XYZ file of C-alpha atoms in Angstrom:
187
model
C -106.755 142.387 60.422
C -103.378 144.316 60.135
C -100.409 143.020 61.387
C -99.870 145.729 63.943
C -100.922 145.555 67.324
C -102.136 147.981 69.840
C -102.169 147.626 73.601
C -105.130 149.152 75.244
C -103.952 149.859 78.711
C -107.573 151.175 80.329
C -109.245 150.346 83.479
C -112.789 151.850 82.369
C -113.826 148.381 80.958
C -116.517 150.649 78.607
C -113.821 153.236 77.352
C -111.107 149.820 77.176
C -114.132 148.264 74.867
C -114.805 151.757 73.145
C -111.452 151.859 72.092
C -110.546 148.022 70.514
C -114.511 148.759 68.812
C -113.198 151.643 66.953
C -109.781 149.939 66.556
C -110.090 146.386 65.809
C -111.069 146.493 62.295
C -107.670 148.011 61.499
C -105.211 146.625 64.310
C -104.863 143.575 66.280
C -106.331 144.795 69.433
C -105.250 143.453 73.319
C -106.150 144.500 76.384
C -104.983 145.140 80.052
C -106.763 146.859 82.630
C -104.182 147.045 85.550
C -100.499 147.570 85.349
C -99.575 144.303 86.139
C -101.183 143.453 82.979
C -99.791 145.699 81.072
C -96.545 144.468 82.033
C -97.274 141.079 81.464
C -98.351 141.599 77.919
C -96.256 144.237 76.230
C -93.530 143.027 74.567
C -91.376 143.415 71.120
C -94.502 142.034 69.011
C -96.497 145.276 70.240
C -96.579 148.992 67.959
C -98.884 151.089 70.157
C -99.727 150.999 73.561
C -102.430 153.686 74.728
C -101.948 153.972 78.160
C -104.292 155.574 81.342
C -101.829 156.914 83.559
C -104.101 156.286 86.314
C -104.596 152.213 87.013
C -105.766 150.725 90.251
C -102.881 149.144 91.377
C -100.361 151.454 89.869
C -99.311 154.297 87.554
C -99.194 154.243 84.048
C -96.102 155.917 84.458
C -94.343 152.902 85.890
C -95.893 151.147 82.903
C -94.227 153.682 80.570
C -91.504 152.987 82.537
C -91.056 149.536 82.504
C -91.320 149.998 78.418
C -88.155 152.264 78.172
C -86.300 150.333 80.706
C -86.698 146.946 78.741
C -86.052 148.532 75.358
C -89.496 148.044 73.298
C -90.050 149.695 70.204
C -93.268 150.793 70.514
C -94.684 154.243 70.582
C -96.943 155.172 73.181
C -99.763 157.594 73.664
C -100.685 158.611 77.191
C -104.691 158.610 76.749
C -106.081 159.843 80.342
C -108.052 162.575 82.098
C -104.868 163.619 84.011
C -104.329 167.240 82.599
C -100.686 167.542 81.696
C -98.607 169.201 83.757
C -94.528 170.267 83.423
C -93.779 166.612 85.292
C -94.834 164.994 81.206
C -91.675 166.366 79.785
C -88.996 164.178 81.024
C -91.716 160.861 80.441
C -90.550 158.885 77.573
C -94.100 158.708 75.750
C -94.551 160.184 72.109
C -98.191 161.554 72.224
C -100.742 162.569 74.708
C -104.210 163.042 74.756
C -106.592 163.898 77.068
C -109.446 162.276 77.629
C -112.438 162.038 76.055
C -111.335 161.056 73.071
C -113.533 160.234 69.703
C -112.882 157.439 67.574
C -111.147 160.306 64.534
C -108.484 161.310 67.235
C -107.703 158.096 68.517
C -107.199 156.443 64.938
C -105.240 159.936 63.768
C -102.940 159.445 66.847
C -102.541 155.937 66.067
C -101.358 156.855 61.928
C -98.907 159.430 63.640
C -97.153 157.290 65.887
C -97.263 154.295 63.520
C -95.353 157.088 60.924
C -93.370 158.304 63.660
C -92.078 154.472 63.860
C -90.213 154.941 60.494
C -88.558 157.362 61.897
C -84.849 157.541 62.919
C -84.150 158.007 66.276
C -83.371 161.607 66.379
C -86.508 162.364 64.343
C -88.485 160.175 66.593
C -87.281 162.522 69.869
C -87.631 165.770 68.119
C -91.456 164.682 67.551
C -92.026 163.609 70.786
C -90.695 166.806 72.368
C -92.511 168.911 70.087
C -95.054 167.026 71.094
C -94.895 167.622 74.361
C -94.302 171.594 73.897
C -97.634 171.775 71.868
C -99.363 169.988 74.675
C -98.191 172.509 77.387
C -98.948 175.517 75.045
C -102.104 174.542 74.836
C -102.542 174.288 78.518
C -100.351 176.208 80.480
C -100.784 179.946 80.337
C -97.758 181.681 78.738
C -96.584 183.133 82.079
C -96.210 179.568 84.006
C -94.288 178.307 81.276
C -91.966 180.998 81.086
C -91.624 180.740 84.769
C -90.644 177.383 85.034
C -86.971 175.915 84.444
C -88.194 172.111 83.147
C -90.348 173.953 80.211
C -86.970 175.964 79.367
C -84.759 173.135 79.201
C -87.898 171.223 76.811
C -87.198 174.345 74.331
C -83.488 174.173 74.207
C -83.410 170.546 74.204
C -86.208 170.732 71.046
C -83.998 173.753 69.484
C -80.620 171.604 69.939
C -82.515 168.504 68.061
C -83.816 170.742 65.753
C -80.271 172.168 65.223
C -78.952 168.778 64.629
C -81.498 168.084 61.963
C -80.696 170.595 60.282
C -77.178 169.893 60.035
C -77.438 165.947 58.859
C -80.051 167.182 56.217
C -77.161 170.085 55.154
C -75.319 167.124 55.273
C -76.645 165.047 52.694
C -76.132 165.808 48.920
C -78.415 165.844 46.269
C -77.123 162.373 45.643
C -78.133 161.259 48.748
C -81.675 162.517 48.938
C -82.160 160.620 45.253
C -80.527 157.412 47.006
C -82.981 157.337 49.873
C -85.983 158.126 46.963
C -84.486 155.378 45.129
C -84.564 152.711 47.901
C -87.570 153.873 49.321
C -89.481 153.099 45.649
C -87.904 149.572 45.436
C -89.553 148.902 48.691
């Protein structure tokens, strides 16, 4: 077992058992099928929540929600059949994925927000709103998301991040990049 843990958040009890089957012989696996539960069990020790954003006695949202608010580290992956709509961009998750999803995806999504985790913060937010763009790309026809004002602000908010990366990398010298290679070989 690996010392990172993932928080199934599914009320399917097959897909929740799917899931921790293709998961648990990487990742200490928990489960919670309501949004109480979810509450109840997320805290600092958890990496990964995947999270249905539709539970029987609440949203995933509020879930997501409750995450942000109390300050966890983890990343989270909205895994649901809700198809995405404009409303995901100002939602603090990192990743969605629509539902059905095959054991590959679920595992590749967990490697990229487990990477992501290394991440500074600003690098962390740039992913997650690319993220986001490349979701709505794929399923909102060009015209709707030209038309619409949240979409916009996603772009210019990803091209003011992306902006900002650019500087701090311009930034750091030659020095610096052989620093960071330096510590991150000791390590």
């Amino acid at each position: 077992m690996s010392e990172q843990t993932v928080l199934v958040v599914e009320d399917e009890p097959d897909i929740a058992a799917l899931y921790a089957g293709f998961l648990e012989e990487r990742y200490d696996v928990d489960l919670a099928e309501t949004a109480a539960e979810a509450i109840d069990r997320v805290d600092g020790a958890v990496d990964v929540v995947l999270l249905d954003r539709r539970l029987p006695d609440g949203s995933g949202d509020d879930v997501l929600e409750h995450i942000r608010e109390a300050g966890y580290d983890c990343r989270v992956a909205m895994v649901t059949a809700v198809e995405p709509d404009f409303d995901i961009i100002d939602m603090g998750f990192d990743l969605y994925l629509t539902k059905p999803v095959s054991r590959s995806k679920l595992l590749a999504a967990i490697d990229t927000l487990l990477t992501r985790s290394e991440y500074d913060d600003l690098i962390q937010k740039a992913a997650a709103l690319a993220g986001k763009r490349a979701v709505l790309n794929a399923q909102k026809p060009a015209a709707q998301r030209e038309g619409n004002e949240a979409y916009a602000e996603l772009v210019e908010r990803l091209e003011a991040l992306d902006a900002d990366i650019d500087e701090l990398g311009e930034s750091l010298s030659s020095d610096d990049y052989r620093a960071m290679f330096r510590d991150l070989g000791e390590a």
